[in-house]
Coordinates of C-alpha atoms (C1' of nucleotides) in Angstrom, one line a residue:
Chain R
M30 CA 0.2 -0.4 -0.2
G31 CA 1.7 3.4 -1.0
I32 CA 1.1 6.9 -0.3
R33 CA -1.6 8.7 -2.2
P34 CA -0.5 12.3 -3.3
R35 CA -3.7 14.8 -3.2
I36 CA -4.4 15.5 -6.6
E37 CA -7.0 16.7 -8.5
V38 CA -8.1 17.0 -12.3
D39 CA -9.9 19.5 -14.2
R40 CA -11.4 18.0 -17.0
S41 CA -12.6 21.2 -18.5
S42 CA -9.2 22.6 -18.6
P43 CA -7.5 22.6 -22.1
I44 CA -4.3 21.3 -20.2
P45 CA -4.1 17.3 -21.1
L46 CA -5.4 15.0 -17.9
Y47 CA -2.1 13.1 -18.0
F48 CA -0.3 16.2 -17.8
Q49 CA -2.3 17.7 -14.8
V50 CA -1.5 14.5 -13.1
A51 CA 2.0 14.6 -13.6
E52 CA 2.6 18.4 -12.6
Q53 CA 0.7 17.5 -9.6
I54 CA 2.9 14.7 -8.4
A55 CA 5.9 16.4 -9.5
E56 CA 4.9 19.4 -7.1
A57 CA 4.3 16.9 -4.3
I58 CA 7.6 15.7 -4.8
R59 CA 9.1 19.0 -5.0
T60 CA 7.3 20.2 -1.8
G61 CA 8.4 17.3 0.1
E62 CA 4.8 15.9 0.6
L63 CA 6.4 12.9 -1.3
A64 CA 9.6 12.0 0.1
P65 CA 12.4 10.1 -1.5
G66 CA 11.8 6.2 -0.8
D67 CA 8.0 6.7 -0.4
Q68 CA 6.3 4.6 -2.7
L69 CA 3.1 5.8 -4.6
D70 CA 0.0 4.0 -4.9
S71 CA -0.5 1.4 -7.4
E72 CA -1.4 2.6 -11.0
V73 CA -4.9 1.2 -10.5
Q74 CA -5.2 2.7 -7.6
I75 CA -4.5 6.0 -8.6
A76 CA -6.5 5.7 -11.8
E77 CA -9.8 4.7 -9.9
S78 CA -9.5 7.6 -7.2
L79 CA -8.9 10.1 -9.9
G80 CA -11.8 8.5 -12.2
L81 CA -9.1 8.3 -15.2
S82 CA -8.0 5.4 -17.1
R83 CA -4.8 3.2 -16.2
P84 CA -3.2 4.0 -19.7
T85 CA -3.6 7.9 -18.5
V86 CA -2.2 7.6 -15.4
R87 CA 0.6 5.4 -16.8
Q88 CA 1.3 8.3 -19.0
A89 CA 1.7 10.9 -16.6
I90 CA 3.9 8.5 -14.4
G91 CA 5.9 7.8 -17.5
H92 CA 6.6 11.5 -17.8
L93 CA 8.0 11.7 -14.3
V94 CA 10.1 8.6 -14.8
D95 CA 11.9 10.1 -17.8
R96 CA 12.6 13.1 -15.7
G97 CA 14.3 11.0 -13.1
M98 CA 12.1 11.9 -10.5
I99 CA 10.4 8.2 -9.7
V100 CA 11.6 4.7 -10.6
R101 CA 8.9 1.9 -11.4
R102 CA 9.4 -1.8 -10.5
R103 CA 7.4 -4.7 -12.1
G104 CA 5.8 -6.6 -9.2
V105 CA 6.9 -4.0 -6.6
G106 CA 5.5 -0.5 -7.2
T107 CA 6.4 3.1 -7.8
Q108 CA 8.7 4.7 -5.7
I109 CA 10.0 8.4 -5.2
L110 CA 13.5 9.2 -6.1
P111 CA 16.0 11.2 -4.1
M112 CA 15.4 15.1 -4.7
P113 CA 16.1 15.8 -8.6
V114 CA 18.6 18.4 -9.6
R115 CA 18.1 22.1 -9.1
R116 CA 18.5 22.9 -12.8
E117 CA 17.2 20.4 -15.2
M118 CA 18.2 20.8 -18.8
E119 CA 15.5 22.1 -20.7
L120 CA 14.8 24.0 -23.7
T121 CA 14.8 27.6 -22.2
S122 CA 17.3 30.1 -22.0
L123 CA 19.7 31.0 -19.1
H124 CA 17.6 34.1 -18.8
D125 CA 14.4 32.0 -17.7
D126 CA 16.2 30.0 -15.5
L127 CA 17.7 32.6 -13.5
A128 CA 14.5 34.4 -13.2
R129 CA 12.8 31.2 -12.0
S130 CA 15.1 30.9 -9.2
G131 CA 15.0 34.3 -8.1
R132 CA 18.7 35.2 -9.1
A133 CA 17.7 38.4 -10.7
P134 CA 19.3 37.9 -14.0
A135 CA 20.2 41.1 -16.0
T136 CA 21.5 41.5 -19.7
D137 CA 23.7 43.7 -21.4
V138 CA 23.3 43.5 -25.4
L139 CA 26.7 44.2 -26.9
L140 CA 25.8 43.6 -30.5
L141 CA 22.5 43.4 -32.4
A142 CA 23.2 43.5 -35.8
R143 CA 22.7 42.1 -39.4
V144 CA 25.8 40.1 -40.7
P145 CA 27.1 37.9 -43.0
A146 CA 27.0 34.4 -41.3
E147 CA 30.5 33.4 -40.0
P148 CA 31.5 29.9 -41.4
E149 CA 30.7 28.0 -38.4
A150 CA 27.2 29.7 -37.5
A151 CA 26.3 29.2 -41.5
A152 CA 27.1 25.6 -41.1
A153 CA 25.2 24.8 -37.8
L154 CA 22.3 26.7 -39.3
G155 CA 22.2 24.6 -42.7
L156 CA 23.2 28.0 -44.6
A157 CA 26.0 29.1 -47.2
A158 CA 28.6 31.1 -45.6
G159 CA 28.1 34.6 -45.7
T160 CA 24.2 34.5 -45.8
P161 CA 22.8 37.1 -43.9
V162 CA 21.8 36.4 -40.3
T163 CA 21.1 38.3 -37.2
K164 CA 23.5 38.4 -34.6
V165 CA 22.9 38.9 -30.7
V166 CA 25.9 39.3 -28.3
R167 CA 24.8 39.7 -24.8
L168 CA 26.3 39.9 -21.3
R169 CA 24.4 38.1 -18.8
R170 CA 24.5 38.6 -15.2
S171 CA 23.3 37.2 -12.0
Q172 CA 23.0 39.1 -8.9
G173 CA 25.1 41.7 -10.4
E174 CA 28.2 39.8 -11.3
P175 CA 29.1 38.7 -14.6
L176 CA 27.9 35.2 -15.3
A177 CA 28.2 34.3 -19.1
V178 CA 28.7 35.8 -22.4
M179 CA 26.2 34.5 -25.2
R180 CA 26.4 34.8 -29.0
N181 CA 23.6 33.8 -30.9
W182 CA 22.9 33.8 -34.6
L183 CA 19.4 33.7 -35.9
P184 CA 18.6 33.0 -39.5
E185 CA 16.2 34.9 -41.3
P186 CA 12.9 36.0 -41.2
V187 CA 13.8 37.5 -37.8
P188 CA 10.7 38.5 -35.5
P189 CA 11.7 41.9 -34.7
L190 CA 14.3 42.1 -32.2
T191 CA 15.2 45.2 -29.9
V192 CA 17.9 45.9 -27.3
E193 CA 15.1 46.5 -25.0
V194 CA 13.3 43.3 -25.5
L195 CA 16.7 41.3 -25.4
E196 CA 17.6 43.0 -22.1
T197 CA 14.3 42.0 -20.4
R198 CA 13.3 38.6 -21.8
G199 CA 14.9 35.3 -22.4
L200 CA 15.9 34.7 -26.3
Y201 CA 13.8 31.4 -26.1
E202 CA 10.6 33.3 -25.1
V203 CA 11.2 36.2 -27.7
L204 CA 11.2 33.1 -30.3
R205 CA 8.3 31.5 -29.2
K206 CA 6.2 34.3 -28.7
A207 CA 7.0 34.8 -32.4
G208 CA 5.7 31.6 -33.4
I209 CA 8.7 29.6 -33.7
R210 CA 8.3 26.4 -32.0
I211 CA 11.6 25.1 -30.7
C212 CA 11.3 21.5 -30.0
V213 CA 14.9 20.1 -29.8
A214 CA 18.3 21.5 -29.6
R215 CA 21.8 19.8 -30.0
Q216 CA 24.6 20.9 -27.7
R217 CA 28.3 20.3 -27.3
I218 CA 29.5 21.2 -23.8
G219 CA 32.9 21.7 -23.3
A220 CA 35.8 23.8 -21.3
C221 CA 38.6 26.4 -22.1
T222 CA 40.6 28.9 -20.4
A223 CA 39.8 32.7 -20.5
D224 CA 41.4 34.8 -23.1
A225 CA 42.1 38.2 -22.5
E226 CA 38.8 39.7 -24.1
Q227 CA 37.0 37.1 -22.3
A228 CA 38.2 37.7 -18.9
A229 CA 37.6 41.5 -19.4
L230 CA 34.1 40.9 -20.1
L231 CA 33.6 38.2 -17.3
E232 CA 35.6 39.9 -14.9
E233 CA 37.6 37.1 -14.5
R234 CA 41.5 36.7 -14.9
R235 CA 43.1 35.6 -17.9
G236 CA 43.4 31.7 -18.0
A237 CA 40.4 31.3 -15.8
A238 CA 38.5 28.2 -16.3
L239 CA 35.1 28.6 -18.5
L240 CA 32.4 26.4 -19.5
T241 CA 31.6 26.4 -23.1
M242 CA 28.4 25.5 -24.9
E243 CA 27.5 25.5 -28.6
R244 CA 23.8 24.7 -29.4
T245 CA 21.9 24.5 -32.3
A246 CA 18.2 24.7 -31.5
F247 CA 15.6 23.2 -34.5
D248 CA 11.8 23.8 -34.9
D249 CA 9.2 21.3 -35.7
N250 CA 9.9 21.5 -39.2
G251 CA 13.6 20.2 -38.6
R252 CA 14.9 23.7 -39.5
A253 CA 17.6 25.4 -37.6
V254 CA 16.2 28.4 -36.0
E255 CA 19.3 29.3 -33.8
F256 CA 22.9 28.6 -33.3
G257 CA 24.6 29.9 -30.1
S258 CA 27.8 29.8 -28.5
H259 CA 28.1 30.4 -25.2
I260 CA 30.9 31.0 -22.2
Y261 CA 30.1 30.6 -18.5
R262 CA 32.4 31.4 -15.5
A263 CA 33.4 28.1 -14.2
S264 CA 33.6 29.5 -10.9
R265 CA 29.9 30.5 -10.7
Y266 CA 28.1 28.1 -12.8
S267 CA 27.7 24.5 -13.5
L268 CA 25.3 22.3 -15.3
E269 CA 23.0 19.7 -13.7
V270 CA 21.5 16.9 -15.6
T271 CA 19.6 14.2 -14.9
V272 CA 20.0 10.9 -17.1
T273 CA 17.7 8.1 -17.3
E274 CA 18.0 4.4 -18.2
H275 CA 16.2 3.9 -21.7
Chain N
M14 CA 2.5 10.1 -48.3
G15 CA 5.6 9.4 -46.5
I16 CA 8.9 7.2 -46.7
R17 CA 8.2 3.5 -45.4
P18 CA 11.2 2.1 -43.5
R19 CA 12.1 -1.5 -44.2
I20 CA 10.9 -2.9 -40.9
E21 CA 10.4 -6.4 -39.5
V22 CA 9.1 -7.5 -36.1
D23 CA 9.8 -10.9 -34.7
R24 CA 6.6 -11.6 -32.1
S25 CA 8.8 -14.6 -30.8
S26 CA 11.6 -12.4 -29.6
P27 CA 11.8 -11.4 -25.9
I28 CA 12.5 -7.9 -26.8
P29 CA 9.3 -5.8 -27.0
L30 CA 7.7 -5.0 -30.5
Y31 CA 7.8 -1.4 -29.9
F32 CA 11.4 -1.6 -29.4
Q33 CA 12.0 -3.4 -32.5
V34 CA 10.4 -1.0 -34.3
A35 CA 11.8 2.0 -32.6
E36 CA 15.3 0.8 -33.2
Q37 CA 15.0 -0.2 -36.8
I38 CA 13.7 3.0 -37.6
A39 CA 16.7 4.7 -35.5
E40 CA 19.1 2.5 -37.7
A41 CA 17.4 3.4 -40.7
I42 CA 18.0 7.3 -39.9
R43 CA 21.5 6.4 -38.8
T44 CA 22.3 4.7 -42.2
G45 CA 20.9 7.3 -44.2
E46 CA 18.0 5.1 -45.5
L47 CA 15.7 8.0 -44.1
A48 CA 17.0 11.2 -44.4
P49 CA 16.7 14.7 -42.7
G50 CA 13.6 16.5 -44.1
D51 CA 11.8 12.9 -45.2
Q52 CA 8.3 12.2 -44.0
L53 CA 7.5 9.0 -42.3
D54 CA 4.5 7.0 -43.2
S55 CA 1.6 7.7 -40.9
E56 CA 0.9 5.8 -38.0
V57 CA -2.0 4.0 -39.5
Q58 CA 0.1 3.0 -42.3
I59 CA 3.1 1.9 -40.3
A60 CA 0.8 -0.2 -38.5
E61 CA -1.0 -1.6 -41.0
S62 CA 2.0 -2.7 -42.8
L63 CA 3.7 -4.1 -39.6
G64 CA 0.1 -5.7 -38.2
L65 CA 0.6 -4.1 -35.3
S66 CA -1.6 -1.6 -33.3
R67 CA -1.3 2.0 -33.7
P68 CA -0.6 2.4 -29.8
T69 CA 2.4 0.3 -30.1
V70 CA 3.6 2.3 -33.1
R71 CA 3.0 5.2 -31.2
Q72 CA 4.9 4.3 -28.5
A73 CA 7.8 3.3 -30.8
I74 CA 7.8 6.6 -32.3
G75 CA 7.4 8.2 -29.0
H76 CA 11.0 7.0 -28.1
L77 CA 12.2 8.6 -31.3
V78 CA 11.0 11.9 -30.7
D79 CA 12.4 11.5 -26.9
R80 CA 16.1 10.9 -28.4
G81 CA 15.4 14.1 -30.5
M82 CA 15.7 12.1 -33.8
I83 CA 12.3 12.7 -35.3
V84 CA 9.4 15.1 -34.7
R85 CA 5.6 14.8 -35.3
R86 CA 3.2 17.3 -35.9
R87 CA -0.6 17.0 -35.6
G88 CA -2.4 17.2 -39.1
V89 CA 1.2 17.4 -40.8
G90 CA 3.1 13.8 -39.9
T91 CA 6.2 12.4 -38.8
Q92 CA 9.4 14.3 -40.3
I93 CA 13.3 13.2 -39.6
L94 CA 15.2 15.7 -37.9
P95 CA 18.9 16.4 -38.9
M96 CA 21.5 13.9 -37.8
P97 CA 21.6 13.3 -34.1
V98 CA 24.8 13.5 -32.0
R99 CA 27.7 11.5 -32.0
R100 CA 27.7 10.6 -28.3
E101 CA 24.2 10.8 -26.4
M102 CA 24.2 11.4 -22.7
E103 CA 23.2 8.0 -21.6
L104 CA 23.8 5.9 -18.6
T105 CA 26.9 4.1 -19.5
S106 CA 30.5 4.8 -19.0
L107 CA 33.2 6.3 -21.0
H108 CA 35.0 2.9 -21.8
D109 CA 31.6 1.5 -23.3
D110 CA 31.4 4.9 -25.4
L111 CA 34.8 5.0 -26.4
A112 CA 34.8 1.1 -27.5
R113 CA 31.4 1.6 -29.4
S114 CA 32.9 4.3 -31.5
G115 CA 36.0 2.1 -32.0
R116 CA 38.6 4.4 -30.2
A117 CA 40.3 1.6 -28.6
P118 CA 39.8 2.9 -24.6
A119 CA 42.5 1.7 -22.3
T120 CA 42.2 2.0 -18.8
D121 CA 45.1 2.4 -15.9
V122 CA 43.9 1.6 -12.6
L123 CA 45.8 3.8 -10.2
L124 CA 44.1 3.0 -7.4
L125 CA 41.4 0.1 -5.9
A126 CA 41.0 0.2 -2.4
R127 CA 38.5 0.2 0.3
V128 CA 38.9 3.3 2.3
P129 CA 36.7 5.6 4.6
A130 CA 34.2 7.7 2.3
E131 CA 35.6 11.3 2.4
P132 CA 32.7 13.5 3.3
E133 CA 31.8 14.5 -0.2
A134 CA 31.6 10.9 -1.4
A135 CA 29.5 10.1 1.6
A136 CA 27.0 13.0 1.3
A137 CA 26.8 12.0 -2.3
L138 CA 26.2 8.4 -1.4
G139 CA 23.8 9.1 1.8
L140 CA 26.3 7.8 4.0
A141 CA 27.9 8.6 7.3
A142 CA 31.3 10.2 6.7
G143 CA 34.0 7.8 7.4
T144 CA 31.8 4.9 6.3
P145 CA 34.0 2.2 4.1
V146 CA 33.6 2.3 0.7
T147 CA 35.4 1.1 -2.3
K148 CA 37.1 3.7 -4.0
V149 CA 38.5 3.4 -7.8
V150 CA 40.7 5.9 -9.6
R151 CA 41.5 5.2 -13.0
L152 CA 43.4 6.8 -15.8
R153 CA 41.4 6.3 -19.3
R154 CA 43.3 6.8 -22.5
S155 CA 41.8 7.0 -25.9
Q156 CA 44.1 5.9 -29.1
G157 CA 46.7 6.1 -26.5
E158 CA 46.5 9.4 -25.3
P159 CA 45.5 10.2 -22.1
L160 CA 41.8 11.7 -21.9
A161 CA 40.5 11.3 -18.3
V162 CA 40.8 10.6 -14.8
M163 CA 37.9 9.2 -13.2
R164 CA 37.6 8.6 -9.3
N165 CA 34.6 6.4 -8.1
W166 CA 33.3 5.7 -4.7
L167 CA 31.0 2.6 -4.4
P168 CA 28.9 1.9 -1.2
E169 CA 29.1 -2.0 0.2
P170 CA 28.1 -4.2 -0.6
V171 CA 30.5 -4.3 -3.6
P172 CA 30.7 -6.6 -6.5
P173 CA 34.0 -8.3 -6.6
L174 CA 36.3 -5.9 -8.2
T175 CA 39.8 -6.7 -9.6
V176 CA 42.5 -4.4 -11.2
E177 CA 42.1 -6.7 -14.5
V178 CA 38.3 -6.4 -14.5
L179 CA 38.4 -2.4 -14.4
E180 CA 41.2 -2.1 -16.9
T181 CA 39.1 -4.3 -19.6
R182 CA 35.6 -3.2 -18.8
G183 CA 33.6 -0.1 -18.2
L184 CA 32.5 0.1 -14.5
Y185 CA 28.6 0.3 -15.4
E186 CA 29.1 -2.7 -17.1
V187 CA 30.5 -4.5 -13.9
L188 CA 28.0 -3.1 -11.9
R189 CA 25.3 -4.2 -13.9
K190 CA 26.7 -7.7 -14.3
A191 CA 26.5 -8.0 -10.7
G192 CA 23.2 -7.4 -10.4
I193 CA 23.0 -3.4 -9.9
R194 CA 20.2 -2.0 -11.6
I195 CA 21.3 1.6 -12.6
C196 CA 18.4 3.8 -13.8
V197 CA 19.0 7.1 -13.0
A198 CA 22.0 9.3 -12.5
R199 CA 22.4 13.2 -11.6
Q200 CA 25.1 14.9 -13.1
R201 CA 26.9 18.2 -12.3
I202 CA 29.3 19.3 -15.3
G203 CA 31.7 21.9 -15.0
A204 CA 35.0 23.2 -15.8
C205 CA 38.3 23.9 -13.8
T206 CA 42.0 24.3 -14.8
A207 CA 44.5 21.6 -13.9
D208 CA 46.6 21.9 -11.1
A209 CA 50.1 20.1 -11.1
E210 CA 48.9 16.5 -10.3
Q211 CA 46.1 16.7 -12.8
A212 CA 48.4 18.1 -15.5
A213 CA 51.1 15.5 -14.9
L214 CA 48.6 12.3 -15.1
L215 CA 46.8 13.7 -18.2
E216 CA 49.9 14.9 -19.7
E217 CA 48.7 18.5 -20.1
R218 CA 50.2 21.6 -19.2
R219 CA 49.5 23.2 -15.8
G220 CA 46.6 25.8 -16.2
A221 CA 44.9 23.9 -19.0
A222 CA 41.3 23.8 -19.4
L223 CA 39.4 20.8 -17.9
L224 CA 36.0 19.5 -18.2
T225 CA 34.7 18.2 -15.1
M226 CA 31.5 16.0 -13.9
E227 CA 30.5 14.7 -10.7
R228 CA 27.7 12.0 -10.8
T229 CA 25.5 10.1 -8.4
A230 CA 24.0 7.2 -9.9
F231 CA 20.9 5.3 -8.4
D232 CA 19.4 1.8 -8.7
D233 CA 15.9 1.3 -8.8
N234 CA 15.5 1.1 -5.3
G235 CA 16.3 4.5 -5.2
R236 CA 19.7 3.7 -3.5
A237 CA 22.7 5.6 -4.5
V238 CA 25.1 3.0 -6.1
E239 CA 28.0 4.9 -7.4
F240 CA 29.2 8.7 -7.0
G241 CA 32.1 9.7 -9.4
S242 CA 34.1 12.5 -9.9
H243 CA 36.0 13.0 -13.4
I244 CA 37.9 15.0 -15.1
Y245 CA 38.6 15.2 -18.9
R246 CA 41.2 17.0 -21.1
A247 CA 39.0 20.0 -22.8
S248 CA 41.4 19.7 -25.5
R249 CA 40.2 16.0 -26.5
Y250 CA 37.1 15.8 -25.1
S251 CA 33.5 17.4 -24.9
L252 CA 30.0 16.4 -24.2
E253 CA 27.1 16.4 -26.8
V254 CA 23.5 16.3 -25.4
T255 CA 20.3 16.3 -27.3
V256 CA 17.8 18.2 -25.4
T257 CA 13.9 17.6 -26.3
E258 CA 11.0 19.8 -25.6
H259 CA 8.8 18.1 -22.8
Chain Y
dG18 C1' -5.2 37.3 -56.8
dC19 C1' -6.9 36.6 -52.2
dG20 C1' -9.6 35.0 -48.5
dG21 C1' -13.0 31.9 -46.6
dT22 C1' -14.8 27.4 -46.3
dC23 C1' -14.5 22.6 -46.3
dA24 C1' -13.0 18.0 -46.7
dC25 C1' -9.4 15.0 -45.6
dT26 C1' -5.3 13.7 -43.3
dT27 C1' -2.7 13.1 -39.3
dT28 C1' -1.2 13.1 -34.9
dG29 C1' -2.9 13.6 -29.6
dT30 C1' -6.0 12.4 -26.0
dC31 C1' -8.6 9.1 -23.4
dC32 C1' -10.9 4.8 -22.8
dG33 C1' -11.7 -0.2 -21.7
dG34 C1' -9.5 -4.7 -21.9
dA35 C1' -6.6 -8.8 -21.7
dC36 C1' -2.4 -11.2 -20.6
dA37 C1' 2.5 -11.4 -19.2
dA38 C1' 6.4 -11.1 -16.4
dC39 C1' 8.3 -9.8 -12.2
dA40 C1' 8.3 -9.6 -7.2
dG41 C1' 7.3 -10.8 -2.4
dG42 C1' 5.1 -12.8 1.3
dT43 C1' 3.1 -17.3 2.6
dT44 C1' 2.1 -22.0 3.7
dG45 C1' 3.6 -26.3 3.8
dA46 C1' 6.5 -30.2 3.3
dC47 C1' 11.3 -32.3 4.1
Chain T
dG17 C1' 15.5 -24.3 9.2
dT18 C1' 15.4 -24.6 4.3
dC19 C1' 13.0 -25.0 -0.1
dA20 C1' 9.6 -25.1 -3.4
dA21 C1' 5.1 -24.1 -4.6
dC22 C1' 1.6 -21.2 -4.8
dC23 C1' -1.1 -16.7 -4.4
dT24 C1' -1.3 -11.6 -4.9
dG25 C1' 0.1 -7.3 -6.1
dT26 C1' 2.1 -4.4 -9.4
dT27 C1' 3.8 -2.8 -13.5
dG28 C1' 5.0 -3.9 -18.7
dT29 C1' 3.0 -4.7 -23.5
dC30 C1' -0.2 -5.3 -26.6
dC31 C1' -4.8 -4.5 -28.6
dG32 C1' -9.0 -1.9 -30.7
dG33 C1' -11.5 1.7 -30.3
dA34 C1' -13.5 6.7 -30.1
dC35 C1' -13.0 11.4 -30.6
dA36 C1' -10.7 15.9 -30.5
dA37 C1' -7.5 19.2 -32.6
dA38 C1' -3.9 21.0 -35.6
dG39 C1' -2.7 21.3 -40.5
dT40 C1' -3.0 21.2 -45.6
dG41 C1' -5.0 21.6 -50.0
dA42 C1' -8.6 22.2 -53.0
dC43 C1' -12.5 24.8 -54.5
dC44 C1' -15.2 28.9 -54.6
dG45 C1' -16.6 33.6 -54.6
dC46 C1' -15.7 38.0 -54.9

DNA sequence: GCGGTCACTTTGTCCGGACAACAGGTTGAC
DNA sequence: GTCAACCTGTTGTCCGGACAAAGTGACCGC
């Protein structure tokens, strides 16, 4: 016999039932109502108590398994895993992540211009070198301190971008608002040491460790809609990811 | 009208049908039989041609969506995305990954001992500081060159580990063979510069950029079964991940 | 030429059902 | 005390079905 989280579904909501269930179980885990080691009720019991079908409940639980929040064992049941990471790797931008965790993100736009694409950006975007793209360079701060320098290249057509918009919102938020449906991104994560320019921008000493990330985002047509090349102060930033068995 | 990959399912196989379908479509993508931009047949058509149900085919396709290999759009169809990354982040060890990509991994075991757990390892494993654990330190080479130094702490009971086994197999393979079912891992990825000891081990100059990873792996009981702290030569190694919209 | 409508296609969501496989606990025989 | 068999509980896999929602293309009227 397991623990039954307090869940209510709203059939009049446009949000799918399985999604409502998944989010409420996730919230119960985050708030501690469900603690690591706790065992959930069985799928049949949860379905009956919510008036839902078992496949719908299984789909909800499947999402939590994919996020590394719970684990299922045939014949045993479903168990809450130790607390998940602070920052799951999602298709969001650093601005959104910092805002979400209350760390007062601030952004200085260092460049916003229509330029011929450099070869690496052109390749990542599937364009011929020299094709005009919009290039954005921003310095991102957290709690007043420099955290990251982000360079992004956006193929045309580009939604109207202004310095003001870029300084107050995340890039992905802007793109999504413009109707671009980002659905997958490929990232290469590495490290380097800061050269003089990078050190000056990030207020680090030359030679300091930097975390690097190159990312190409695709929309639901398989079209590359953004190429980004970011550097982060390793002294102030790390990535946390959850990997689940497939 | 889409493209129908050449697929055959074997109902006598213990491998689930949805898994067989997913792997064969993935293989068709990897080999180029299905190219980026190609559109798959509809779910109904694939189901009919294979004699499977639509939910089974949907489950197979869902796995490919999760892996960032294809994208679905309601009313439009299913489309192949540009080629996925070389190294997806999976619950495997570096040894397995290098072996898979034919890069002649080699391992020197620098330490294999039962020691009292250092505080950080103890915390990650959910143990009291000083609890005896097995500590493994290995130098991993690729094509003869040093690539990474990996330190791992394993809580008791530990499967029988020998230097020989650790030098020829990946750690996760050994743990799995011993019946430990690793199902989720949490990783923190960062960067640092090499100190004198690290530089010597990795044949890098002092101050060179290193990619760092700390990882805690859990079994299907929610028990921490491994804590690892790895450093990689940034000049020779980067991580590639695919992030999909949830 | 353009906009609106309609029909069709395809995926998304939800349901009920059946059976298989795994796991753990209990019981009885030795 | 140990082991095997059995029973119960739970998840995993697969199925057929229905309807909703999004998207596209053709057609028609202006």
